[in-house]
Amino acid sequence: LLLPTALGRQHTEHRLTITLMVGTNNIEHDDPRRISREINECATLVKRLGPHSHIAICGLEYRLDKPHLNPKVYEVNQALQYMCNNEGLSYVPSYMEQFPDSHPSDVLGRKGLHLSTWGKVQLQRRINYTNHKQTNFPYSNTGQPPPEQTYRKV
């Protein structure tokens, strides 16, 4: 109920950034193009509700519970990147896109589907990086931030 009110405010100093993170529950049955379209429709609705806001969309994380679905995850992420580039949205890469030499188990919980606590920390860092448009990603896949950086507990 508060969403339209909060999104409708025009911020003069900083634009409100809304980050959309969606799951992969329907990826087993739906075509990646359909999933991408539905995410695009969601972003369009949020943008309509908050015309002064900036939208960032998180790439889907690769899965360990059903690795045969990862090619579809890749297709969805490629479509999301294309959409974000064409529509002036920000794209937050998945962990595997940011660190291609890593493994999904670095950020996923025991069942291989949802983010672990460490995965949530890494996601927040990727969101911050994307939203602040820093020139260099300040974190390694070892999770060691530069000494001058401090973070609130997630």
Tab-separated table of C-alpha atoms in Angstrom:
chain	number	residue	atom	x	y	z
A	1	LEU	CA	0.000	0.000	0.000
A	2	LEU	CA	2.898	2.366	0.613
A	3	LEU	CA	4.703	1.499	-2.595
A	4	PRO	CA	3.017	4.042	-4.922
A	5	THR	CA	3.453	6.828	-2.351
A	6	ALA	CA	7.123	6.082	-1.780
A	7	LEU	CA	7.839	5.649	-5.477
A	8	GLY	CA	5.979	8.779	-6.492
A	9	ARG	CA	8.212	11.127	-4.552
A	10	GLN	CA	10.706	13.084	-6.558
A	11	HIS	CA	14.074	13.102	-4.872
A	12	THR	CA	16.075	16.197	-5.678
A	13	GLU	CA	19.483	15.125	-4.340
A	14	HIS	CA	19.423	11.404	-5.101
A	15	ARG	CA	17.119	9.356	-7.248
A	16	LEU	CA	15.480	6.459	-5.511
A	17	THR	CA	16.934	3.223	-6.865
A	18	ILE	CA	14.704	0.181	-6.859
A	19	THR	CA	16.445	-3.135	-7.340
A	20	LEU	CA	14.390	-6.051	-8.637
A	21	MET	CA	15.532	-9.557	-7.825
A	22	VAL	CA	13.419	-12.383	-9.151
A	23	GLY	CA	13.573	-16.119	-8.612
A	24	THR	CA	13.789	-19.043	-10.986
A	25	ASN	CA	10.779	-21.064	-9.857
A	26	ASN	CA	9.190	-21.153	-13.303
A	27	ILE	CA	12.369	-21.540	-15.345
A	28	GLU	CA	11.896	-25.294	-15.601
A	29	HIS	CA	8.603	-24.913	-17.476
A	30	ASP	CA	8.663	-21.495	-19.150
A	31	ASP	CA	10.619	-20.257	-22.125
A	32	PRO	CA	13.478	-17.877	-21.194
A	33	ARG	CA	12.060	-15.218	-23.528
A	34	ARG	CA	8.740	-15.331	-21.680
A	35	ILE	CA	10.482	-15.017	-18.314
A	36	SER	CA	12.479	-12.049	-19.603
A	37	ARG	CA	9.318	-10.391	-20.910
A	38	GLU	CA	7.591	-10.855	-17.546
A	39	ILE	CA	10.547	-9.322	-15.716
A	40	ASN	CA	10.462	-6.447	-18.201
A	41	GLU	CA	6.737	-5.960	-17.521
A	42	CYS	CA	7.455	-5.864	-13.790
A	43	ALA	CA	10.171	-3.232	-14.322
A	44	THR	CA	7.815	-1.206	-16.519
A	45	LEU	CA	5.129	-1.265	-13.815
A	46	VAL	CA	7.585	-0.174	-11.127
A	47	LYS	CA	8.873	2.614	-13.403
A	48	ARG	CA	5.302	3.770	-14.030
A	49	LEU	CA	4.634	3.886	-10.275
A	50	GLY	CA	7.890	5.702	-9.618
A	51	PRO	CA	8.766	7.762	-12.687
A	52	HIS	CA	11.617	9.534	-10.892
A	53	SER	CA	13.212	6.340	-9.683
A	54	HIS	CA	15.999	4.327	-11.237
A	55	ILE	CA	15.492	0.598	-11.788
A	56	ALA	CA	18.185	-2.045	-11.400
A	57	ILE	CA	17.525	-5.678	-12.265
A	58	CYS	CA	19.527	-8.527	-10.764
A	59	GLY	CA	20.617	-11.340	-13.015
A	60	LEU	CA	19.389	-14.781	-12.029
A	61	GLU	CA	21.830	-16.814	-9.983
A	62	TYR	CA	22.965	-20.126	-11.407
A	63	ARG	CA	21.572	-23.198	-9.662
A	64	LEU	CA	23.142	-26.239	-8.070
A	65	ASP	CA	19.914	-28.086	-7.295
A	66	LYS	CA	19.059	-28.465	-10.998
A	67	PRO	CA	22.168	-27.604	-13.019
A	68	HIS	CA	20.508	-28.700	-16.272
A	69	LEU	CA	18.501	-25.436	-16.014
A	70	ASN	CA	21.587	-23.201	-16.064
A	71	PRO	CA	21.585	-22.778	-19.867
A	72	LYS	CA	18.100	-21.285	-19.485
A	73	VAL	CA	19.353	-19.054	-16.655
A	74	TYR	CA	22.085	-17.892	-19.024
A	75	GLU	CA	19.513	-17.089	-21.737
A	76	VAL	CA	17.358	-15.106	-19.317
A	77	ASN	CA	20.376	-13.142	-18.073
A	78	GLN	CA	21.477	-12.345	-21.630
A	79	ALA	CA	17.988	-11.064	-22.429
A	80	LEU	CA	17.907	-9.017	-19.213
A	81	GLN	CA	21.257	-7.412	-20.021
A	82	TYR	CA	20.028	-6.515	-23.502
A	83	MET	CA	16.783	-5.100	-22.113
A	84	CYS	CA	18.578	-3.055	-19.459
A	85	ASN	CA	20.976	-1.598	-22.034
A	86	ASN	CA	18.120	-0.633	-24.344
A	87	GLU	CA	15.834	0.810	-21.689
A	88	GLY	CA	18.287	2.728	-19.511
A	89	LEU	CA	18.076	0.303	-16.594
A	90	SER	CA	20.985	-1.045	-14.591
A	91	TYR	CA	21.878	-4.704	-14.707
A	92	VAL	CA	23.333	-6.340	-11.583
A	93	PRO	CA	25.330	-9.362	-12.748
A	94	SER	CA	24.958	-12.736	-11.113
A	95	TYR	CA	27.856	-13.950	-8.997
A	96	MET	CA	29.028	-16.289	-11.765
A	97	GLU	CA	28.930	-13.436	-14.280
A	98	GLN	CA	30.965	-11.200	-11.984
A	99	PHE	CA	33.421	-13.963	-11.054
A	100	PRO	CA	33.424	-16.520	-13.903
A	101	ASP	CA	36.194	-18.625	-12.354
A	102	SER	CA	34.177	-19.198	-9.181
A	103	HIS	CA	31.489	-21.765	-8.399
A	104	PRO	CA	27.797	-21.245	-7.471
A	105	SER	CA	28.401	-23.085	-4.190
A	106	ASP	CA	30.357	-19.999	-3.079
A	107	VAL	CA	27.093	-18.077	-2.651
A	108	LEU	CA	24.293	-20.642	-2.516
A	109	GLY	CA	22.930	-22.403	0.533
A	110	ARG	CA	22.948	-26.140	1.236
A	111	LYS	CA	20.144	-26.947	-1.183
A	112	GLY	CA	21.807	-25.071	-4.039
A	113	LEU	CA	18.927	-22.745	-4.852
A	114	HIS	CA	18.698	-19.822	-2.422
A	115	LEU	CA	21.467	-17.459	-1.472
A	116	SER	CA	23.460	-18.245	1.647
A	117	THR	CA	24.212	-15.489	4.149
A	118	TRP	CA	27.520	-14.948	2.357
A	119	GLY	CA	25.663	-14.911	-0.967
A	120	LYS	CA	23.403	-12.137	0.306
A	121	VAL	CA	26.435	-10.097	1.331
A	122	GLN	CA	27.935	-10.589	-2.128
A	123	LEU	CA	24.640	-9.626	-3.777
A	124	GLN	CA	24.457	-6.428	-1.732
A	125	ARG	CA	28.000	-5.564	-2.799
A	126	ARG	CA	27.166	-6.140	-6.472
A	127	ILE	CA	24.038	-3.987	-6.105
A	128	ASN	CA	26.024	-1.200	-4.439
A	129	TYR	CA	28.660	-1.394	-7.142
A	130	THR	CA	26.083	-1.235	-9.939
A	131	ASN	CA	24.009	1.526	-8.372
A	132	HIS	CA	26.989	3.736	-7.572
A	133	LYS	CA	28.587	3.142	-10.975
A	134	GLN	CA	32.024	2.673	-9.530
A	135	THR	CA	34.759	2.270	-12.102
A	136	ASN	CA	36.374	-0.789	-10.531
A	137	PHE	CA	34.610	-3.568	-8.695
A	138	PRO	CA	36.199	-3.272	-5.229
A	139	TYR	CA	35.714	-6.853	-4.071
A	140	SER	CA	37.386	-10.086	-4.950
A	141	ASN	CA	35.663	-13.441	-4.980
A	142	THR	CA	37.549	-14.202	-1.792
A	143	GLY	CA	35.238	-11.681	-0.183
A	144	GLN	CA	37.993	-9.440	1.091
A	145	PRO	CA	36.983	-5.796	0.712
A	146	PRO	CA	39.645	-3.110	0.550
A	147	PRO	CA	40.814	-2.192	4.075
A	148	GLU	CA	39.244	1.279	3.906
A	149	GLN	CA	35.763	-0.127	3.245
A	150	THR	CA	33.369	-0.930	6.068
A	151	TYR	CA	29.951	-2.514	5.675
A	152	ARG	CA	26.875	-2.823	7.768
A	153	LYS	CA	25.853	-6.322	8.738
A	154	VAL	CA	23.314	-7.844	6.328
